[in-house]
Short mmCIF file of C-alpha atoms in Angstrom, two decimals:
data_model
loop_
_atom_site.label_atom_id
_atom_site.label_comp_id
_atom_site.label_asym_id
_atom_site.label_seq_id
_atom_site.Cartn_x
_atom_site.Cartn_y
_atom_site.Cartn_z
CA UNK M 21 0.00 0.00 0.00
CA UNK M 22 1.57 3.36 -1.55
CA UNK M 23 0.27 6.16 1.44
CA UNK M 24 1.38 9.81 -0.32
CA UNK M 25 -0.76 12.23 1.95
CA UNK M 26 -4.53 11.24 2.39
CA UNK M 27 -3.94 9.39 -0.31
CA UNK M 28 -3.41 5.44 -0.18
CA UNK M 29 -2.98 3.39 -4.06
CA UNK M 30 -2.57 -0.20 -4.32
CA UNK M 31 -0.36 0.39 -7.30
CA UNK M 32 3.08 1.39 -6.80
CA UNK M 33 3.52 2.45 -11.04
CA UNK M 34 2.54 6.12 -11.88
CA UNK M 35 2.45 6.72 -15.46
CA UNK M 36 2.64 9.69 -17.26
CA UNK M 37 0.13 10.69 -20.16
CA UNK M 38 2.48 12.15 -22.65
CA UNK M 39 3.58 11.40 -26.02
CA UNK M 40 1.45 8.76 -26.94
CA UNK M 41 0.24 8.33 -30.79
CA UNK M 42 -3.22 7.19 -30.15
CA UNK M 43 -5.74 7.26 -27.62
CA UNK M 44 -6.99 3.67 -27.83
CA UNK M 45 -3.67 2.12 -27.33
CA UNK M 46 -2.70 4.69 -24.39
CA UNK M 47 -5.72 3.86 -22.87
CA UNK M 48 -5.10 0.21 -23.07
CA UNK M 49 -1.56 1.15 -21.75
CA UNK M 50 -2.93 2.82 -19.10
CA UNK M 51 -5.08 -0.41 -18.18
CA UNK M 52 -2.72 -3.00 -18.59
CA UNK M 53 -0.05 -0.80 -16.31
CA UNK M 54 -2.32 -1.07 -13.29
CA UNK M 55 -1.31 2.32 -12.10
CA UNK M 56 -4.00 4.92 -10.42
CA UNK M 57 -2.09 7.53 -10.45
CA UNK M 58 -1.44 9.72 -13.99
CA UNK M 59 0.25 12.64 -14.34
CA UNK M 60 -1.00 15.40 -16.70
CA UNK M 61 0.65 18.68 -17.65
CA UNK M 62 -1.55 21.86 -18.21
CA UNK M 63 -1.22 24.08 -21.18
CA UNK M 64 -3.22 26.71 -23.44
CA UNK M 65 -6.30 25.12 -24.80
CA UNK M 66 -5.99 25.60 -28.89
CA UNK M 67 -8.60 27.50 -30.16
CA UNK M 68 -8.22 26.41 -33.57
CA UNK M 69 -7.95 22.70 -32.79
CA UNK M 70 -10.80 23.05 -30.07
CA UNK M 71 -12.39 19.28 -31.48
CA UNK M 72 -9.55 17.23 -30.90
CA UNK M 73 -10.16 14.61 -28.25
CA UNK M 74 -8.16 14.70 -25.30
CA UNK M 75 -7.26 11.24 -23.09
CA UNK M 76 -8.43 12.97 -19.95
CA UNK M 77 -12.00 13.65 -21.56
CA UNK M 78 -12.28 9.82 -22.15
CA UNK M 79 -11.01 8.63 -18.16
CA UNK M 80 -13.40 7.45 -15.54
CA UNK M 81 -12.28 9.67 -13.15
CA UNK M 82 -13.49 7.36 -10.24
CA UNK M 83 -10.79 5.03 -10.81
CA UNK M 84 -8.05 7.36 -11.22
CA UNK M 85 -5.84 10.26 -9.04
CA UNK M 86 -4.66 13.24 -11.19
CA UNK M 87 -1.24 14.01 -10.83
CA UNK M 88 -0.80 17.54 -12.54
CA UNK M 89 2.67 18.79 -13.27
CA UNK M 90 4.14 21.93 -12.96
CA UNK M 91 6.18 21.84 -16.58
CA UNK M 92 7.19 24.67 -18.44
CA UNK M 93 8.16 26.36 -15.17
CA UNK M 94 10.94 27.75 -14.76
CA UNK M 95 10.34 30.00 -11.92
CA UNK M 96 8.84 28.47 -8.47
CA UNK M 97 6.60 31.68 -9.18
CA UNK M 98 5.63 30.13 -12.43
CA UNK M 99 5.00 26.74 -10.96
CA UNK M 100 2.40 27.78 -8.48
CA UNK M 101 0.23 29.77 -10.56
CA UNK M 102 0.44 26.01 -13.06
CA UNK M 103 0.12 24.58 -9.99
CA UNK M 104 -3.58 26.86 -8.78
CA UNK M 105 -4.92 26.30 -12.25
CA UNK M 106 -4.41 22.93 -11.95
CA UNK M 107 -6.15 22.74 -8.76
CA UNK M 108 -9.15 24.80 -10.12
CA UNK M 109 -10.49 22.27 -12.29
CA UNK M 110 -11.88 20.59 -9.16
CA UNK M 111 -9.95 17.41 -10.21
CA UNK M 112 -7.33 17.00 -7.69
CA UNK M 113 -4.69 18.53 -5.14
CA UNK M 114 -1.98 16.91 -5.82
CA UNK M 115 1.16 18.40 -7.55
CA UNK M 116 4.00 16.94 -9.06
CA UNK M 117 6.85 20.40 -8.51
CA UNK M 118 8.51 20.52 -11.93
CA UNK M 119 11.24 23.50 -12.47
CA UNK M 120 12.85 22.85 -15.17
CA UNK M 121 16.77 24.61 -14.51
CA UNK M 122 18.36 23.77 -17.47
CA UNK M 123 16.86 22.95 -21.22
CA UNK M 124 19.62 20.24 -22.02
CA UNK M 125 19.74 17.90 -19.23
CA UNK M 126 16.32 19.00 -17.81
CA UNK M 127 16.81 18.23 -14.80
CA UNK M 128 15.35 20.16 -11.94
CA UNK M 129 16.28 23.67 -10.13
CA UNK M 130 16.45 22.87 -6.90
CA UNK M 131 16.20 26.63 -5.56
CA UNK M 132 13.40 27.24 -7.45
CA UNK M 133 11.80 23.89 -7.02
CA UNK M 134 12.27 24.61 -2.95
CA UNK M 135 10.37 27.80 -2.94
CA UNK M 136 7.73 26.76 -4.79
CA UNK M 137 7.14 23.69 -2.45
CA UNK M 138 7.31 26.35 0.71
CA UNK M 139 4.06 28.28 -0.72
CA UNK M 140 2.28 25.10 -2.26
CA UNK M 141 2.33 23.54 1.43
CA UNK M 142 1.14 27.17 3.13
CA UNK M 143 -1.27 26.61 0.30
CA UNK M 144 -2.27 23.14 0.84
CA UNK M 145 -1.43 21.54 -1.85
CA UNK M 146 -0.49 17.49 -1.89
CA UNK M 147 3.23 18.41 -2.82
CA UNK M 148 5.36 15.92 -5.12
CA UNK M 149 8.79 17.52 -6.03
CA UNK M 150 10.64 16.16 -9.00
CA UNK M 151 14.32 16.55 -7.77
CA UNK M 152 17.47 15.28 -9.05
CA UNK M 153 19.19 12.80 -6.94
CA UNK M 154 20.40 15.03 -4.09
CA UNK M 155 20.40 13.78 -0.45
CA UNK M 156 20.36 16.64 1.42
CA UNK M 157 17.59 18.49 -0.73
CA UNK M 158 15.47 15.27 -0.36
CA UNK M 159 16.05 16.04 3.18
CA UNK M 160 15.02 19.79 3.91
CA UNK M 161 12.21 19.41 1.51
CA UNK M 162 11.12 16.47 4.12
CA UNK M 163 11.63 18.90 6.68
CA UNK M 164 9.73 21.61 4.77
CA UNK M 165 6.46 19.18 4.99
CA UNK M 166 6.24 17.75 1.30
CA UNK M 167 4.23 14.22 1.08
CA UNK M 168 6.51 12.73 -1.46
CA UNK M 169 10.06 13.21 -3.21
CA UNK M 170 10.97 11.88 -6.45
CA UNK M 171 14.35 11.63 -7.35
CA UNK M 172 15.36 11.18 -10.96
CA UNK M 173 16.98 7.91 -12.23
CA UNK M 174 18.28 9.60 -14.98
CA UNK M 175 17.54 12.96 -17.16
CA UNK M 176 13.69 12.81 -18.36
CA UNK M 177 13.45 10.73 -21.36
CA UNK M 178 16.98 9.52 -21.52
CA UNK M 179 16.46 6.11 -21.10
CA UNK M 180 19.03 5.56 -18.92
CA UNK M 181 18.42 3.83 -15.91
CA UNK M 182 19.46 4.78 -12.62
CA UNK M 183 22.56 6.62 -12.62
CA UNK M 184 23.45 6.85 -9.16
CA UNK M 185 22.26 4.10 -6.89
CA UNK M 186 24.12 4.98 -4.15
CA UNK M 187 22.25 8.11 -3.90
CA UNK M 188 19.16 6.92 -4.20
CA UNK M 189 19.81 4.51 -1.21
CA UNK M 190 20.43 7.30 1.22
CA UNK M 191 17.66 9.37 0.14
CA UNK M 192 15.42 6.13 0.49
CA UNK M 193 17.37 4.92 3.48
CA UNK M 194 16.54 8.52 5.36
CA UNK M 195 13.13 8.67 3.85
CA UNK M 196 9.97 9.30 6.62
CA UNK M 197 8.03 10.29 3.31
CA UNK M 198 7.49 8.21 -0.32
CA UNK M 199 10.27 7.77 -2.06
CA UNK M 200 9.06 8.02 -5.88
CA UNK M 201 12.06 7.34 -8.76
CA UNK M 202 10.67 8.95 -11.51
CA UNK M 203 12.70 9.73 -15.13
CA UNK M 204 14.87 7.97 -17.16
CA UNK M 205 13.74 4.75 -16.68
CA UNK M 206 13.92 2.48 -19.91
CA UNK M 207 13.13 -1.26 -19.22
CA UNK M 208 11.22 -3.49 -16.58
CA UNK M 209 14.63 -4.11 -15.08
CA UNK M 210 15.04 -0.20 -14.22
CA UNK M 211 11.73 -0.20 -12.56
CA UNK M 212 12.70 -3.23 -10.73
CA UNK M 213 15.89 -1.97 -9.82
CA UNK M 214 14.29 1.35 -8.15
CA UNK M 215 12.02 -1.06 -5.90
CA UNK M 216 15.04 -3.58 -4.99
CA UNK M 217 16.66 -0.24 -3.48
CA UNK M 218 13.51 0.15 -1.44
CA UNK M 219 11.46 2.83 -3.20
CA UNK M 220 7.97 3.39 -2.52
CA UNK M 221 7.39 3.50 -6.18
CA UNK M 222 8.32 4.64 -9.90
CA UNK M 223 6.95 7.14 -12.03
CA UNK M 224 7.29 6.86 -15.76
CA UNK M 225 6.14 8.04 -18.84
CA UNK M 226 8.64 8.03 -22.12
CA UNK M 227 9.68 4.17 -21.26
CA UNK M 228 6.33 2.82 -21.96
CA UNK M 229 4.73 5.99 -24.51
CA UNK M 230 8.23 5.82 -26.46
CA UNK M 231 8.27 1.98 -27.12
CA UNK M 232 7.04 -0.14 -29.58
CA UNK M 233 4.40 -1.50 -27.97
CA UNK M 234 3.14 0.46 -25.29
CA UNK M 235 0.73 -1.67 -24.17
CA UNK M 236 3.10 -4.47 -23.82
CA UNK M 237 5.83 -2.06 -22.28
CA UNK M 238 2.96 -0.87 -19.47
CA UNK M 239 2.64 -4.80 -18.38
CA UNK M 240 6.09 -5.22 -18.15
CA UNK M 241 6.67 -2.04 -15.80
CA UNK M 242 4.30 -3.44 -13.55
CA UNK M 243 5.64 -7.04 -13.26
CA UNK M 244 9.31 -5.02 -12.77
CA UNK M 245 7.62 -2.62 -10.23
CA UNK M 246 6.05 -6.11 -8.14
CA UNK M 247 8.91 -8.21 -9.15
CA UNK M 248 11.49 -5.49 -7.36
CA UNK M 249 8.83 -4.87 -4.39
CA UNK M 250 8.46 -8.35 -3.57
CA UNK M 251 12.25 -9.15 -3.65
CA UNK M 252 12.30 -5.74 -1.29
CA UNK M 253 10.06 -7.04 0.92
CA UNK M 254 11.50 -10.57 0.85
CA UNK M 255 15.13 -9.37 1.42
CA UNK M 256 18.00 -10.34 -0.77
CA UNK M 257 20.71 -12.78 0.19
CA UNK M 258 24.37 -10.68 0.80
CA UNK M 259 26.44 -9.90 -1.90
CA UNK M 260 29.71 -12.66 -1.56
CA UNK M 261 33.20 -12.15 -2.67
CA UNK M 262 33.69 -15.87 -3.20
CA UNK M 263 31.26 -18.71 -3.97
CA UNK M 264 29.10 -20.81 -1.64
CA UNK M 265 27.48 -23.78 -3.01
CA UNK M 266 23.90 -24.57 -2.68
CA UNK M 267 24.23 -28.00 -2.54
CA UNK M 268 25.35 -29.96 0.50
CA UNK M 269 29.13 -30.56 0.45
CA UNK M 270 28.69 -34.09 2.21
CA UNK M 271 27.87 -37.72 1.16
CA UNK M 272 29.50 -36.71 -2.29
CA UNK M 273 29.67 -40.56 -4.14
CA UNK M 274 33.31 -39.92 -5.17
CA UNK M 275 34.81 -39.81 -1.94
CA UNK Y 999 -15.27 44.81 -28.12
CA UNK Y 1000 -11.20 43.42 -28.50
CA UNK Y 1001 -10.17 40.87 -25.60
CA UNK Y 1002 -7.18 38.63 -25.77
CA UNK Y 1003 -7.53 35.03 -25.09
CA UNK Y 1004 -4.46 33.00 -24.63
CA UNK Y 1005 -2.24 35.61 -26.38
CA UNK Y 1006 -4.07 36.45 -29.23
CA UNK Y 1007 -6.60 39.13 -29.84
CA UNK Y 1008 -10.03 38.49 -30.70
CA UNK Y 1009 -13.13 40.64 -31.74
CA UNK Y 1010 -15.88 39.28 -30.01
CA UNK Y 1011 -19.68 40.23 -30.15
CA UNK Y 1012 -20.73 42.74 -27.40
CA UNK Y 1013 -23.55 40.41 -26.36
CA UNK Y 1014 -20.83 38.13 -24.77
CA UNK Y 1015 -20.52 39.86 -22.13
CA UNK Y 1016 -20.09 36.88 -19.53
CA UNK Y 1017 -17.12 34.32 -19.23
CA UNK Y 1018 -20.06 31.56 -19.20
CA UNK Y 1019 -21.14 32.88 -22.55
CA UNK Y 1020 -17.22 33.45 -24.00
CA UNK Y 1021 -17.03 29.63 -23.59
CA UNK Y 1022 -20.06 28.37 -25.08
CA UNK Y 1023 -19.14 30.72 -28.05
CA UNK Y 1024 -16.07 28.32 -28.57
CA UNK Y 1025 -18.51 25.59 -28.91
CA UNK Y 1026 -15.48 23.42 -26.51
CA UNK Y 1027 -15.44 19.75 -26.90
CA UNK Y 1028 -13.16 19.24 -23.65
CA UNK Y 1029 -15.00 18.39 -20.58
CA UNK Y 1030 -12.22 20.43 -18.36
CA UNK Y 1031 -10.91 23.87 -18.69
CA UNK Y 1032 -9.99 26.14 -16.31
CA UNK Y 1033 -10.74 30.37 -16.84
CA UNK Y 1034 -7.99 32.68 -15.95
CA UNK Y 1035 -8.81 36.24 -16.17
CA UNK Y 1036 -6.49 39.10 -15.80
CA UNK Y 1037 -4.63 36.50 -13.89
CA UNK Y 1038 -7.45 36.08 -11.55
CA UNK Y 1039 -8.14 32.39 -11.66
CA UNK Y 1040 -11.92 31.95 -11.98
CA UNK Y 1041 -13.15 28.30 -10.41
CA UNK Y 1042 -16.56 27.23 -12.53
CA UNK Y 1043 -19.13 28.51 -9.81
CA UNK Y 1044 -18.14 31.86 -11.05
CA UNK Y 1045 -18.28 31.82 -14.85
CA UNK Y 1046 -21.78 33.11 -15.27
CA UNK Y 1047 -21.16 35.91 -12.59
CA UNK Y 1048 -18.02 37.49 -13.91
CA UNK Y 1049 -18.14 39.73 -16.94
CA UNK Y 1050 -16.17 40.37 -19.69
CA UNK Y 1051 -14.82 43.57 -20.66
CA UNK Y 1052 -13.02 45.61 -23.92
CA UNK Y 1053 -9.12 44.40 -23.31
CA UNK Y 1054 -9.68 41.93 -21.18
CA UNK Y 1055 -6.86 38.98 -21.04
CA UNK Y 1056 -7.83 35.65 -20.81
CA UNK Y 1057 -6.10 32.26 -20.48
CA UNK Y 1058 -8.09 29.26 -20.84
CA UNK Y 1059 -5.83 26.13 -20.07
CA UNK Y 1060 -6.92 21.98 -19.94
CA UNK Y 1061 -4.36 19.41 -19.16
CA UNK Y 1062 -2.98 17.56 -22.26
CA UNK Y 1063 -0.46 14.83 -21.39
CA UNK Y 1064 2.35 14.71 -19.35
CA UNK Y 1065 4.90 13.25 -17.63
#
């Protein structure tokens, strides 16, 4: 059980909505994942394209939390006024804190990010900051009051798995909030990997949008995601330096 | 009268006078938007009680997908 806030989810996947071709197959996606939780960003409705169908307009809401985003921030002062819109759709409180710092590696500001978690909370907002994989910032944003963090693995859309385990560790080791990886995931054995190290759970959106069968891709995240819990939960053996055989070393025939 | 909605400038009739009215003018087909005007976010409850005046700015914003 995933507890971020008032909020409790069976599923410990959080998808994102973006960059997928066709609304039947992300939907499908989105069911064979087994998340409840899916992030959304919030931009300018176009006028001139004011038909097209959106995924959102074709969700049962009942089933699902709304994780809005703060991207195309770049300011904490730009993230909160994303983040009020977002709230003023009646939809949700939650907020996933995304300030961009830097349009190459996109990975977070963590100034900016910081401040705009400081009003959010005064604000009450459900506060989910996107933060690269810094210890101590995971720390005084805990003491700050958010409900989640959520390191990066890797830049957003990279691909490349988790980077720095090490860090991760400590942040999850020191956690007394969720510990969400989220970015740069790629394969089922990234999303099991985050778990193994004890996360509370992964979001991701390009590694299952971005391959070639999405649908396929969103089953395999969440058999990585229980695969990595369960071996969490069961404990793995120690790492050795030398061998130790598994089978008994006496009554051999030959001797 | 001129207002500008999401950046650009539009002519609109006088008659629509009302944010309510402003949106069912667009004829939407998405379920959710939220109104900003003159960066004064405007929940629904107050759509049909907030007018709309010559050089107004308004954003209208939905959420498209993410990560």
């Amino acid at each position: 059980m995933l507890r971020i806030g008032n909020y409790t989810f069976e599923s410990r996947l959080l998808l994102g909505t973006g960059k997928f071709s066709d609304l039947e197959v992300q939907s499908q996606a989105v069911e064979a994942s087994g998340t409840e939780v899916l992030t959304f960003a919030v931009r300018r409705l176009n006028l001139e394209d004011r038909n097209k169908q959106h995924f959102l307009d074709t969700l049962d809401l009942k089933r699902y939390t709304l994780l809005p985003n703060t991207a195309g921030a770049s300011t904490a002062e730009e993230a909160v006024r994303i983040a009020e819109l977002a709230r003023a759709s009646g939809l949700c409180d939650m907020i996933k804190v995304e300030v961009i710092g830097d349009g190459i590696t996109l990975l977070p500001d963590p100034i900016e990010t910081y401040k705009a978690c400081e009003i959010l909370l005064e604000k009450g907002f459900t506060v989910l900051p996107y933060i690269s994989d810094d210890v101590i910032l995971a720390k005084r944003l805990q003491l700050l009051g958010v409900h989640a963090v959520m390191p990066g693995a890797s830049p957003i859309g990279a691909g490349r798995g988790i980077i720095n385990p090490y860090n991760l560790e400590i942040i999850i080791e020191q956690a007394v909030v969720p510990v969400i990886v989220d970015a740069g995931l790629r394969a089922p054995k990234d999303a099991a990997h985050a778990m193994e190290l004890g996360a509370d759970g992964v979001l991701l959106n390009t590694a299952v949008s971005g391959s070639g069968d999405p649908v396929k891709m969103a089953k395999a995240m969440r058999m990585g995601v229980e695969a990595g819990r369960l071996a969490y939960e069961a404990g793995m053996i120690p790492v050795k330096r030398y061998a130790a055989a598994s089978s008994p070393v006496e009554g051999m025939v030959h001797t | 009268m001129n207002i500008i909605v999401n950046g650009q400038t539009m002519q609109i009739e006088d008659s629509i006078d009302r944010v309510d009215k402003l949106l069912h003018s667009f004829n939407l087909q998405v379920k959710t938007v939220v109104v900003e005007l003159n960066r004064q976010i405007l929940t629904r409850e107050y759509h049909e009680t907030t007018a709309i005046r010559d050089g107004d700015r308004i954003e209208i914003v939905h959420f498209v997908g993410g990560g």
